[in-house]
Coordinates of C-alpha atoms in Angstrom, one line a residue:
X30 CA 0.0 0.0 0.0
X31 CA 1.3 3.7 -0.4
X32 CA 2.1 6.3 1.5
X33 CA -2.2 7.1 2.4
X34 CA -2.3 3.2 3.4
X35 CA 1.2 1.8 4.7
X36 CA 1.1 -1.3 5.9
X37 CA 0.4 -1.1 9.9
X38 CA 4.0 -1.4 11.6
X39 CA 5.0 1.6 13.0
X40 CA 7.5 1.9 16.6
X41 CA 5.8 -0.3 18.3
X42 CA 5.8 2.1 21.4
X43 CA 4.8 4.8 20.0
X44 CA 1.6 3.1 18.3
X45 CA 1.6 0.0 20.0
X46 CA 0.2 -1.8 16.5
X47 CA 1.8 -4.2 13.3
X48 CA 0.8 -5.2 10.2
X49 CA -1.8 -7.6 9.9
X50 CA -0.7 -11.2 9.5
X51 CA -1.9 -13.2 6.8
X52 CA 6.1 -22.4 2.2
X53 CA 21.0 -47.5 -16.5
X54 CA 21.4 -48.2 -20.2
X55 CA 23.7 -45.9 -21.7
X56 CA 22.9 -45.2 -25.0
X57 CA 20.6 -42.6 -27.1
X58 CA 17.7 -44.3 -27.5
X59 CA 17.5 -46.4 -24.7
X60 CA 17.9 -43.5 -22.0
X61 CA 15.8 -45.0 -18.6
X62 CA 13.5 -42.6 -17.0
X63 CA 12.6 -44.1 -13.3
X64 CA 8.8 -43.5 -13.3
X65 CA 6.9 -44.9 -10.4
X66 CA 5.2 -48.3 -11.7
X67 CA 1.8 -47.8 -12.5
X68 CA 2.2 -43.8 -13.4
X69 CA -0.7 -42.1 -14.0
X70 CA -1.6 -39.4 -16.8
X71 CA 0.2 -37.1 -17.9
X72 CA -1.0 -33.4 -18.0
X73 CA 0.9 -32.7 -20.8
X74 CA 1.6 -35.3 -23.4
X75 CA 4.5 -33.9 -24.7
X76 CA 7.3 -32.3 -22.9
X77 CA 6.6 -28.8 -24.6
X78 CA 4.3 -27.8 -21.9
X79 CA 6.5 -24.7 -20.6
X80 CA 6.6 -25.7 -17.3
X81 CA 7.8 -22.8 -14.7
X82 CA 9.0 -23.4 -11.3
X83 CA 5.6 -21.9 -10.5
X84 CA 3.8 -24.4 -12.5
X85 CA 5.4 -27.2 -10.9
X86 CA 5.5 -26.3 -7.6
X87 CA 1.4 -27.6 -6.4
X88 CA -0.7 -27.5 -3.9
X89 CA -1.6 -23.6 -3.5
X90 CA -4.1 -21.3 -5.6
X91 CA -3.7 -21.0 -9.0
X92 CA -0.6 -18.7 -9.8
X93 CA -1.3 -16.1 -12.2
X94 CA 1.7 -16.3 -14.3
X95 CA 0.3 -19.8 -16.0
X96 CA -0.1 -19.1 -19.5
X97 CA -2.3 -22.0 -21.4
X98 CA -1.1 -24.2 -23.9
X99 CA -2.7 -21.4 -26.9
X100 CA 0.4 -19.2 -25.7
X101 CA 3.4 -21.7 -24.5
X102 CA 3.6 -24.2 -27.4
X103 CA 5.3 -23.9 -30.6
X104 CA 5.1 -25.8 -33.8
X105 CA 7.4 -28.5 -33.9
X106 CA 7.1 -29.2 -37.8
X107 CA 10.3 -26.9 -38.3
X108 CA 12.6 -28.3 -36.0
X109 CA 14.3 -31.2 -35.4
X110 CA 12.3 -34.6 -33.6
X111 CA 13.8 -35.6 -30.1
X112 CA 11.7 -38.7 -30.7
X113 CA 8.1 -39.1 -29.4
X114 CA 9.3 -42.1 -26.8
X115 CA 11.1 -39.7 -24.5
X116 CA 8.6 -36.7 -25.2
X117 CA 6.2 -38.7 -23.7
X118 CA 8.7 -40.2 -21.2
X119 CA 9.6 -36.7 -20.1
X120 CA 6.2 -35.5 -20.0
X121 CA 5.4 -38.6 -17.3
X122 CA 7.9 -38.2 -15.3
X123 CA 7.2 -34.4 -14.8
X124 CA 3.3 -35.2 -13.9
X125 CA 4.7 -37.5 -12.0
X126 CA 7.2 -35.8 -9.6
X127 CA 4.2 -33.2 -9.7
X128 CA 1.7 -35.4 -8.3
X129 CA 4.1 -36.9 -5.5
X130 CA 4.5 -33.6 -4.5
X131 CA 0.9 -32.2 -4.3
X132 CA 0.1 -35.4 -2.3
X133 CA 3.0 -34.5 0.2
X134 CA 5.1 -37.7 -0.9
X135 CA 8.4 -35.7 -1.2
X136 CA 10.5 -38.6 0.2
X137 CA 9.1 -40.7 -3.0
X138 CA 9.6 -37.6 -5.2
X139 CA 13.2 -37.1 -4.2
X140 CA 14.1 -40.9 -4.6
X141 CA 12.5 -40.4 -8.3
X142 CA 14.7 -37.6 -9.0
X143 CA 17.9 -38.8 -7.6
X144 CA 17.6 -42.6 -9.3
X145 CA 16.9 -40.2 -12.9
X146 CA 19.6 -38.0 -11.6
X147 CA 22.4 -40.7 -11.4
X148 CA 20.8 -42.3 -14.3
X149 CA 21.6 -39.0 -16.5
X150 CA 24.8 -38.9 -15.1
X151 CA 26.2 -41.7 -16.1
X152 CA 25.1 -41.2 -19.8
X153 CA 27.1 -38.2 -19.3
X154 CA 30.5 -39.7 -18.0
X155 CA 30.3 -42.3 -21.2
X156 CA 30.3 -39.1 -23.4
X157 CA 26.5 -38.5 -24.2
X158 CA 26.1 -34.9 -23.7
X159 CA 23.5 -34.4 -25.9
X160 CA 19.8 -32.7 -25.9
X161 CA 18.3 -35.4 -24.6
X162 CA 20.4 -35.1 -21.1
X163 CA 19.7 -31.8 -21.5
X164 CA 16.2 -32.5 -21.5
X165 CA 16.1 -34.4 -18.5
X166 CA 18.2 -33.0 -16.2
X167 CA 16.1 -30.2 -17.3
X168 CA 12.7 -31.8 -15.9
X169 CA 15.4 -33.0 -12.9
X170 CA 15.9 -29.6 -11.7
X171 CA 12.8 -28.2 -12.1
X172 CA 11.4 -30.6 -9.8
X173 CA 14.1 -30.0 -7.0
X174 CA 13.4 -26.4 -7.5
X175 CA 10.0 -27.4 -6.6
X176 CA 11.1 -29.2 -3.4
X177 CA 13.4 -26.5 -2.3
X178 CA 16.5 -28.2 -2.7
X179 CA 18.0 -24.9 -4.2
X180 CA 22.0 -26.5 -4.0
X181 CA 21.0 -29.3 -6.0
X182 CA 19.3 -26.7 -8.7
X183 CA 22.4 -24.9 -8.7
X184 CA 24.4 -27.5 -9.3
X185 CA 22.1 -29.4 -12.1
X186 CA 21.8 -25.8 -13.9
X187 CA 25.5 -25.5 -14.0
X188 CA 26.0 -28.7 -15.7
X189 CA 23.4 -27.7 -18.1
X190 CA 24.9 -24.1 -18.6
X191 CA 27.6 -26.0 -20.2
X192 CA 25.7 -28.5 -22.4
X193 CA 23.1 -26.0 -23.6
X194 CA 26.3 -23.9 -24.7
X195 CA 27.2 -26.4 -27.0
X196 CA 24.5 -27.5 -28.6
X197 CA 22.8 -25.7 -31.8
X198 CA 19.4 -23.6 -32.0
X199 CA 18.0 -26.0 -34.3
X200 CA 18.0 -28.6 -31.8
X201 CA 14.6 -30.4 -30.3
X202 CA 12.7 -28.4 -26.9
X203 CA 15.9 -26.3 -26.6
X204 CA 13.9 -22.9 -26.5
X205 CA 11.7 -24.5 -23.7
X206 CA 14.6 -26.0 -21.8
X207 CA 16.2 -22.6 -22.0
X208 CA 13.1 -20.6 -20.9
X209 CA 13.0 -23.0 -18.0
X210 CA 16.8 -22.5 -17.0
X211 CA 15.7 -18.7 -17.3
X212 CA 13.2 -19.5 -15.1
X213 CA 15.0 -21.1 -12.2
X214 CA 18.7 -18.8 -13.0
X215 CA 15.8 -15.8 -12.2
X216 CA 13.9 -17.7 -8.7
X217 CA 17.9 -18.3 -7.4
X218 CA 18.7 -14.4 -8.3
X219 CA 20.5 -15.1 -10.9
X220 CA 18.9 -12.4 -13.3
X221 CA 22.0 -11.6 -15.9
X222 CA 22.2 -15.3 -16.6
X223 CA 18.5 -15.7 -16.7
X224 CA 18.5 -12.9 -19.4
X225 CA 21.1 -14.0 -21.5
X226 CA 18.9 -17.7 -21.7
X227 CA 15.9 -15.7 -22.0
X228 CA 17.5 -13.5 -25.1
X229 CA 18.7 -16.8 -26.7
X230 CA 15.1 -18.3 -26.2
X231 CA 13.6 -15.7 -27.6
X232 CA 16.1 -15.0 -30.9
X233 CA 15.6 -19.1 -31.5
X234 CA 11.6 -18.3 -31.5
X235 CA 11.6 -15.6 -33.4
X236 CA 13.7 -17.2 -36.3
X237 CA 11.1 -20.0 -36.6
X238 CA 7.6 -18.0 -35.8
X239 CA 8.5 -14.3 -36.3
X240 CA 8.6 -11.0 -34.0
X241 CA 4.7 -11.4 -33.3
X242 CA 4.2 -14.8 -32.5
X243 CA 2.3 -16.1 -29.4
X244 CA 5.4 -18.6 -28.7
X245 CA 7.1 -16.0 -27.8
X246 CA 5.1 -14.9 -24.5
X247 CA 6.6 -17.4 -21.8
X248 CA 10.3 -16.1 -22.4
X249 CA 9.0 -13.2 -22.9
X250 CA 7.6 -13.1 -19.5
X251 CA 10.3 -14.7 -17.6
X252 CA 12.7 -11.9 -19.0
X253 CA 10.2 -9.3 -17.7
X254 CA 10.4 -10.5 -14.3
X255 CA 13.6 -11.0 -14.3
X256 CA 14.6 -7.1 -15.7
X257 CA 12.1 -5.9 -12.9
X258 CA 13.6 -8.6 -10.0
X259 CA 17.1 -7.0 -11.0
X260 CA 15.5 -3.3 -10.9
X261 CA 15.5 -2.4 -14.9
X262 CA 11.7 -1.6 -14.2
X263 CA 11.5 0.7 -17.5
X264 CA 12.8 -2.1 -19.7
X265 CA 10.5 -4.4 -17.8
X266 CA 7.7 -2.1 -18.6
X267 CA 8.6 -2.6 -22.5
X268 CA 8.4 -6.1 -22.3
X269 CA 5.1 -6.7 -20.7
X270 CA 3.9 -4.1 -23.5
X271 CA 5.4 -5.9 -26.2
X272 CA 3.8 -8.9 -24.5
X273 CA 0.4 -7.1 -24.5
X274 CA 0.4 -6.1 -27.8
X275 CA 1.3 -9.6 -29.2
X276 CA -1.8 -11.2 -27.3
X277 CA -3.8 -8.4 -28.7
X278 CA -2.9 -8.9 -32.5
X279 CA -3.1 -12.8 -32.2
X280 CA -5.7 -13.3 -29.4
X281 CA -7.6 -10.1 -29.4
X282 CA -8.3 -7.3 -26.8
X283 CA -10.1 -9.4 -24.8
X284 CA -8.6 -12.7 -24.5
X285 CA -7.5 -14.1 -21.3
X286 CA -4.5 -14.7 -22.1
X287 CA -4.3 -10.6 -21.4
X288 CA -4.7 -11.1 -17.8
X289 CA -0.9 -12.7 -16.4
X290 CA 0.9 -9.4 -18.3
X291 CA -1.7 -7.1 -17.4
X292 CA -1.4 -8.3 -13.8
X293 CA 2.5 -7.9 -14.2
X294 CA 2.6 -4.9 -15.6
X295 CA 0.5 -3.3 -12.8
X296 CA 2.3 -4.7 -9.8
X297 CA 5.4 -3.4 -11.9
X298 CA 4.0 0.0 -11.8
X299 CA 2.9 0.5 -8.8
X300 CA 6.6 -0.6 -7.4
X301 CA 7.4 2.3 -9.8
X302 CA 5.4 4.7 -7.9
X303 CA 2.6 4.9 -10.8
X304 CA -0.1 4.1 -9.5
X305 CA -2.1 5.8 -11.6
X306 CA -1.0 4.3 -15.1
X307 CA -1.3 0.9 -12.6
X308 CA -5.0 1.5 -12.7
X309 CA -5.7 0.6 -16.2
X310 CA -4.2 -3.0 -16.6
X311 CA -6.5 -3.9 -13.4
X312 CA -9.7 -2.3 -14.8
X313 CA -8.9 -4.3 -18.1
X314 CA -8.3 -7.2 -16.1
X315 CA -12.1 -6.7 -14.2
X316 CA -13.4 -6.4 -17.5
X317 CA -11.7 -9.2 -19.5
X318 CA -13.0 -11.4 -16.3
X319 CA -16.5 -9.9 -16.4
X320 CA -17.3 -10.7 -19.6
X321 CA -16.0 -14.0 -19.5
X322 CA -17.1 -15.2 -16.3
X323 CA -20.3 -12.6 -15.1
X324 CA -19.8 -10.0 -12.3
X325 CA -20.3 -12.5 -9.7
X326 CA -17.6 -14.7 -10.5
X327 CA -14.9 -15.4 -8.1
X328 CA -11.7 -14.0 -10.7
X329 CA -13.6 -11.0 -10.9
X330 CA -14.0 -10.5 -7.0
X331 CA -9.8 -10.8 -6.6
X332 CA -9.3 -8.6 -9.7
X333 CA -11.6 -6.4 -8.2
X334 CA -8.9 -6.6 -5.1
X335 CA -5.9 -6.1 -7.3
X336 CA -7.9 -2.6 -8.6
X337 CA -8.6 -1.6 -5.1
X338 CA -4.9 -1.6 -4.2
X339 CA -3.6 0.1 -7.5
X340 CA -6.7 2.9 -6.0
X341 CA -5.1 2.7 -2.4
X342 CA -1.8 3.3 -3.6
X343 CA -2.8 6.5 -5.6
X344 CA -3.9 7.8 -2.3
X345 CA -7.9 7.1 -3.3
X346 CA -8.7 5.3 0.3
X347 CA -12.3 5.9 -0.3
X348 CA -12.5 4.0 -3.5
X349 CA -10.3 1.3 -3.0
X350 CA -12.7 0.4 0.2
X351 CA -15.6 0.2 -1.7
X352 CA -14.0 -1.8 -4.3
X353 CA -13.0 -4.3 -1.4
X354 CA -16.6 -3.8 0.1
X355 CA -17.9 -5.0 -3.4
X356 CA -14.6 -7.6 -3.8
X357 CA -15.8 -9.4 -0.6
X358 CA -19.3 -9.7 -1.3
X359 CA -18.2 -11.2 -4.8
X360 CA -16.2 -13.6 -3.2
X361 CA -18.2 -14.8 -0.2
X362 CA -21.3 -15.3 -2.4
X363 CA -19.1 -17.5 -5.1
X364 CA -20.0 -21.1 -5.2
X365 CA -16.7 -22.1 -5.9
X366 CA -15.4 -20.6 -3.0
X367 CA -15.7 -21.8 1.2
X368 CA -16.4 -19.3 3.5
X369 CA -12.9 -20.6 5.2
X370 CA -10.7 -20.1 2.2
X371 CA -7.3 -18.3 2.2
X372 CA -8.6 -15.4 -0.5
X373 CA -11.3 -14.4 1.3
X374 CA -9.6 -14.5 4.3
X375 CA -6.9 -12.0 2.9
X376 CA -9.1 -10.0 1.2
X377 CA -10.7 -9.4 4.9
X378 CA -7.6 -8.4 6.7
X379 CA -6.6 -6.1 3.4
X380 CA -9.4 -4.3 4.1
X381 CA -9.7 -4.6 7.8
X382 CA -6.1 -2.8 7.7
X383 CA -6.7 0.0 5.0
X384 CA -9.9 0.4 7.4
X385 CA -7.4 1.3 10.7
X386 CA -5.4 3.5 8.4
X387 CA -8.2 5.7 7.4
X388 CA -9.6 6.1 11.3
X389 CA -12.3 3.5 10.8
X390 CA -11.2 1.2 13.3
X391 CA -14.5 -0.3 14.2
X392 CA -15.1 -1.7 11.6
X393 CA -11.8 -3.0 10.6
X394 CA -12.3 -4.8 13.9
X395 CA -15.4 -6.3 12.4
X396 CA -13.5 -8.1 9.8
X397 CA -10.6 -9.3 12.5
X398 CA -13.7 -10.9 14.4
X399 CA -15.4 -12.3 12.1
X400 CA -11.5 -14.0 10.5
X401 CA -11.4 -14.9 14.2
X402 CA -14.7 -16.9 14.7
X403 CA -14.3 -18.6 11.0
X404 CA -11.1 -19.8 12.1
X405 CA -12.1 -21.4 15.4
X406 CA -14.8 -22.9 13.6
X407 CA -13.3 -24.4 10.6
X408 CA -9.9 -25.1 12.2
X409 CA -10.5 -24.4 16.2
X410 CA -8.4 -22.9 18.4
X411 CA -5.2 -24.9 18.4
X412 CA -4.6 -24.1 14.7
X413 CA -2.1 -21.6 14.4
X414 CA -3.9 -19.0 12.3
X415 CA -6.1 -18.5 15.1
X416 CA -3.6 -17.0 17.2
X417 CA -2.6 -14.6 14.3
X418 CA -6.4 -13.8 14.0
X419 CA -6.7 -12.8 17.9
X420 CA -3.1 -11.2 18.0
X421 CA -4.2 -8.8 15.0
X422 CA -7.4 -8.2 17.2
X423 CA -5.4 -7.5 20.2
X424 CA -3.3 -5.3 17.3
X425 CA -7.0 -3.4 16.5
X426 CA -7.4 -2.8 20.5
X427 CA -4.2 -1.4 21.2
X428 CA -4.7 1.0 18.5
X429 CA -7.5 2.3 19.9
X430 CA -6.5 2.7 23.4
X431 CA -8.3 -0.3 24.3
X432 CA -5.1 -2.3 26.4
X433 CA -6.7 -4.0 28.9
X434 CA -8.7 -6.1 26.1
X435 CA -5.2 -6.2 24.3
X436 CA -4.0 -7.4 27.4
X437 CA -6.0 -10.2 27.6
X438 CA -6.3 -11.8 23.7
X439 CA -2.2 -11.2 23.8
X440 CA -1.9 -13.8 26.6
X441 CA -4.7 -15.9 25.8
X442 CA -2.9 -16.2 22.0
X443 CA 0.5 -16.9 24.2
X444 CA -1.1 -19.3 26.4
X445 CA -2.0 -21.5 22.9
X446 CA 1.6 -20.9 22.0
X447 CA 3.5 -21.5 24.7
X448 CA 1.2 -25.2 24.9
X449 CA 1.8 -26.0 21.3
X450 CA 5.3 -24.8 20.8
X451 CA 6.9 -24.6 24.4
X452 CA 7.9 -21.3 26.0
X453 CA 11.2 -20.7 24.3
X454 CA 10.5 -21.6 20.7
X455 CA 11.0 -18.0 19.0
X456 CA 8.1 -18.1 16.9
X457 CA 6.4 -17.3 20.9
X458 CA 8.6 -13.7 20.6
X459 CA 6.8 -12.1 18.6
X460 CA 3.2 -12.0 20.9
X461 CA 5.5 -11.3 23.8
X462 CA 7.4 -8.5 22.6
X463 CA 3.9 -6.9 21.2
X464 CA 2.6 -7.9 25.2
X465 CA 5.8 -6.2 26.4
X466 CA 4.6 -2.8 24.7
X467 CA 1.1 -3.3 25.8
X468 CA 1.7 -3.3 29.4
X469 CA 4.4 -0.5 28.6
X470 CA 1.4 1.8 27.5
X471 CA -0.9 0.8 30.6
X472 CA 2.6 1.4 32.7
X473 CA 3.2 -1.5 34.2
X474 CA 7.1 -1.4 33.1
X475 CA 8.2 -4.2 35.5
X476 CA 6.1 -6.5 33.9
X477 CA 6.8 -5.4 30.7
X478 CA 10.9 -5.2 31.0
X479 CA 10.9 -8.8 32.2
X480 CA 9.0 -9.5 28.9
X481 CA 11.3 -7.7 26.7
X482 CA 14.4 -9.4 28.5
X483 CA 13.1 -12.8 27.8
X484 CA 12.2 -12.1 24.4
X485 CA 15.9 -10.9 23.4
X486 CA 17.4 -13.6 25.6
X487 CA 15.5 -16.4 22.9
X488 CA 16.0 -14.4 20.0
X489 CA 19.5 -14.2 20.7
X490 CA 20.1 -17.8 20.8
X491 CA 17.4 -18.3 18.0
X492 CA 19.0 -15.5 15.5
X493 CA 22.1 -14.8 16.5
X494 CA 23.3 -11.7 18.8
X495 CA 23.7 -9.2 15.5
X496 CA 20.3 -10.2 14.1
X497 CA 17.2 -7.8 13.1
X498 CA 15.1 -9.4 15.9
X499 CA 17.2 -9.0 18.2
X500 CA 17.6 -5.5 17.2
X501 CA 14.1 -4.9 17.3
X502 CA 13.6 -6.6 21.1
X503 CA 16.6 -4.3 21.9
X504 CA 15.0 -1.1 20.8
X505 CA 11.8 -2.1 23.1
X506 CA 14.0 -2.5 25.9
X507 CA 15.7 0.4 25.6
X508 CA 12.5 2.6 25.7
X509 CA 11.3 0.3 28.7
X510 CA 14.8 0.7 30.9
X511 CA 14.6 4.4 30.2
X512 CA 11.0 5.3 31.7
X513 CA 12.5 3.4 34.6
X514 CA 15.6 5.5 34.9
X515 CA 17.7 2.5 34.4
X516 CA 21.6 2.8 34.3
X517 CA 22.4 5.3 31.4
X518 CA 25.5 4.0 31.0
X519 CA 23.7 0.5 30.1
X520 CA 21.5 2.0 28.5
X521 CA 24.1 3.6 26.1
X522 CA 25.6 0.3 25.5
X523 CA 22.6 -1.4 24.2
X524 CA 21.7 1.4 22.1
X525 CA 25.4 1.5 20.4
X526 CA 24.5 -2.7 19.3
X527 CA 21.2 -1.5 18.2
X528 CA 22.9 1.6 15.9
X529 CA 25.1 -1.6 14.8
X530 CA 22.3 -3.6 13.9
X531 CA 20.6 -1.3 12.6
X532 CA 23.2 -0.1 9.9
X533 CA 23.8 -3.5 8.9
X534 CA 20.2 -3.9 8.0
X535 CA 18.8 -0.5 6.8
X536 CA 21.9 1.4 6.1
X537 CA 24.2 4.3 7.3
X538 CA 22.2 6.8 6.5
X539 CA 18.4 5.2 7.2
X540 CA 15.6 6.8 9.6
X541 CA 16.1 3.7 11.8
X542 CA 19.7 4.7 12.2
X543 CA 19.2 8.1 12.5
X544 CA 16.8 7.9 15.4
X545 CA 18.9 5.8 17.2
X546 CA 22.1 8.2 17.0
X547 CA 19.7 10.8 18.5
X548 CA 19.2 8.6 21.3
X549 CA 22.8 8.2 21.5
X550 CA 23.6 11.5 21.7
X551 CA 21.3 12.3 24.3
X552 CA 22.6 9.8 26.7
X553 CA 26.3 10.7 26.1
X554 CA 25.1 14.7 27.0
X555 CA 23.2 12.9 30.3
X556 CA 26.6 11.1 31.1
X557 CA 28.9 13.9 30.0
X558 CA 30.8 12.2 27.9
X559 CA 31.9 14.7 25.8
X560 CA 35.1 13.9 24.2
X561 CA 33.5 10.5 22.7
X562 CA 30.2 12.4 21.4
X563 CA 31.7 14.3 18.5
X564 CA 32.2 11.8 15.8
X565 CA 28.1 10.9 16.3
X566 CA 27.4 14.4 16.9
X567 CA 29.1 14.8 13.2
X568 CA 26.9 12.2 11.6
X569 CA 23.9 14.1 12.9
X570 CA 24.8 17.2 11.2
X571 CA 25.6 15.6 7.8
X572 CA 22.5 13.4 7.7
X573 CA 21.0 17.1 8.5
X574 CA 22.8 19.0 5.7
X575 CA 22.3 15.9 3.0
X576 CA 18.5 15.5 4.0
X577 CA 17.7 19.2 4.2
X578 CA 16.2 19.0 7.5
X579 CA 16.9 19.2 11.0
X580 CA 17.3 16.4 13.1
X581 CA 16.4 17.6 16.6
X582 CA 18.3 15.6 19.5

């Protein structure tokens, strides 16, 4: 959200509220794929599917940069034949390391992958670096992408940086097998080398099908993301345009196919700071859904929640909550859809915190209750969104004032977490810290210091002494120990680790740091250390000078 609807984390002691909380043979023609006896269908029945790492990787919502078969395949009558044996070989072996993974078998999918690995690699040491290794160590590393196993992608895409280089453009799948390397290079932030894979892709297409074919979309999209990942957002912005105007000419205005760079292209812009130009690929995308689906249809409800953040970040708060308003009433009347599910449930707490921004806390604390009593019916109490559901209640309360009901949700949620997780598990921190700064703002600062000393005790051992977390639990205590006229001195020292922290996180020159120098300098004045407060007394007045404002102390 923009600067009319930041995301709610602020100090937590000065506002006491955080965001809103929503995973073999050797031989050429005899090459052994390891498929689990009686494999079922495949999805694709030739390897030419485009698969991404996105469109392996199963079990969540529908991603929105799958593109359908009308956009990913190519014509195959121009190139060379890998041979339909191994096409469809390839093409059951990736449906099923899929399916062993969407049924939460990934001990059965990683045996799969390892026998196919070694497999491969022996073809390799008798000399048989050819496409059709390439092929399937291509499939291998997608699905260990999908997994997690990001070593083992690294080193399978390394081996296949080197046969890919030597083999020609005319050969068999090789613009697919390079959009997918593009594809994982890009997930492991690798975005030159993605680029360059991408660029060959995409020169290899375009000498087959021409500047203005519909093959060329998935590379096409995988170098967008990868120019915006890598912070070239204005070429990015070309590419999704070029993408855009390709659907339009082949598919027409209207197609869905419009909807994955539309989406892109808005996010893009928005990152960018344009929200306003964002606004037009979301309208087209409410439309496009609209007349394909009907107004009440669930894509148009979450496009209607896409539009109503491109409004929010314009600064148009009053807008963007109606289109939410009308966004939730799409989605909680869809058939399709549970009253439990994981969109609406988001699309409540979007609009439950854009509703605290604006002053209407009320009923932003509606929505918190009502994500609160679907979760302890659906999933009950034990389930671990339910504590995120009454912690961002406890969040609403505090905001308003309200901390003896904060109070009481914050240790009732700790109570569940402590049972489930035991009392020093980290993950426990996070409602104690927030409990810390409750009792802080009723001023009860005992309670609240022995809080904040526990939580940077575990997050110490949990993180490390120089992490963020600890910083943060640090910069609670601080504020704690100095209401209580604690020992400056100490005091000093713990806010000197924080300033280190802090700069190793946000920077020299950030707001974090700068408040904290502040601090610094006030306690060496209270100690009268002069001598040492010069050279933080210097950064002051620089970060003054180069920001154009003054930094009171």
């Amino acid at each position: 959200m923009s600067n009319l609807c930041p995301s709610i984390h602020s100090d937590l002691l000065q506002k006491g509220i955080v965001k809103f909380f929503n995973q073999p043979q050797k031989g050429k023609c005899n090459t052994r794929l390891y498929l689990v006896p009686n494999g079922i269908s495949t999805r694709c029945s030739f390897f030419r599917c485009y698969a991404t790492t996105k469109s392996l990787h199963v079990g969540g919502p529908v991603n929105g940069n799958q593109v359908s078969s009308v956009v990913g395949g190519s014509e195959k009558s121009q190139r060379k034949l890998l041979g339909d044996n191994l096409e469809m070989k390839l093409g059951e072996l990736f449906s099923e390391i899929k399916s062993l993974i969407k049924m939460g078998n990934k001990d059965d999918a990683l045996d799969l992958l390892e026998a196919n690995y070694e497999a491969v690699k022996e073809q390799m040491i008798a000399g048989d670096k050819t496409i059709q290794e390439a092929a399937i160590l291509d499939i291998i590393a997608l699905g260990y992408m999908a997994i997690g196993d990001f070593k083992m992608v690294k080193s399978i895409l390394n081996t296949l940086d080197e046969i890919v280089h030597n083999l020609g453009d005319d050969e068999p799948l090789i613009d697919s097998i390079l959009t997918h390397m593009g594809s994982m290079h890009s997930t492991l932030g690798r975005f030159e080398k993605s680029m360059l894979l991408y660029k060959r892709a995409l020169e290899i297409l375009e000498r087959y099908h021409g500047d203005n074919s519909t093959s060329l979309v998935m590379p096409l999209l995988g170098m967008g993301k990868a120019l915006g990942s890598a912070g070239r957002a204005t070429k990015a912005v070309e590419v999704y345009n070029r993408i855009i105007s390709i659907l339009e000419s082949n598919l027409g205005a209207e197609s869905e196919e419009m909807v994955v760079p539309l989406n892109a292209l808005g996010n893009l812009l928005i990152e960018q700071g344009k929200a306003e130009d964002a606004e037009n690929p979301f309208m087209r995308i409410v439309g496009i859904y609209t007349k394909l689906y009907g107004k009440n249809d669930q894509r148009v409800g979450m496009a209607m929640c896409s539009l109503a953040n491109a409004k929010c970040a314009k600064g148009d708060a009053d807008s963007a909550i109606k289109l939410y308003k009308n966004a939730l009433e799409v989605l909680e009347h869809s058939e399709s859809m549970n009253i439990n599910d994981s969109v609406l449930e988001k699309t409540r707490i979007d609009l439950a915190e854009l509703l605290h921004v604006v002053g209407r806390e009320e009923e932003g604390r509606e929505l918190l209750g009502e994500c609160l009593s679907i979760t302890k019916k659906y999933k009950g109490e034990e389930d671990p969104s339910f504590v995120t559901h009454i912690t961002n209640l406890a969040t609403s309360y505090s905001r308003s004032k309200n901390y003896v009901e904060a109070e009481r949700l914050l240790r009732s949620s700790l109570e569940i977490m402590e049972r489930n997780v035991g009392p020093d598990d980290p993950s426990v921190t996070f409602v104690m810290l927030q409990l810390a700064v409750t009792l802080y703002n009723m001023n009860r600062d005992e309670e609240a210091e022995l809080l904040a000393l526990k939580v940077l005790r575990v997050r110490e051992k949990a993180f490390g002494d120089a992490s963020l977390p600890v910083g943060e639990a640090l910069d609670c205590l601080i504020c704690i120990q100095k209401r209580m006229g604690r020992d400056a001195g100490e005091i000093l020292d713990l806010l000197k680790r924080n300033s280190s922290i802090q700069e190793k996180a946000f920077g020299d020159e950030s707001e974090q740091v700068v408040e904290t120098l502040k601090k610094i300098v006030f306690f060496m004045d209270k100690l009268g250390i002069k001598d040492h407060k010069a050279p933080f007394q210097r950064r002051l007045s620089l970060l003054r000078s180069k920001f154009k404002q003054q930094i009171q102390y």
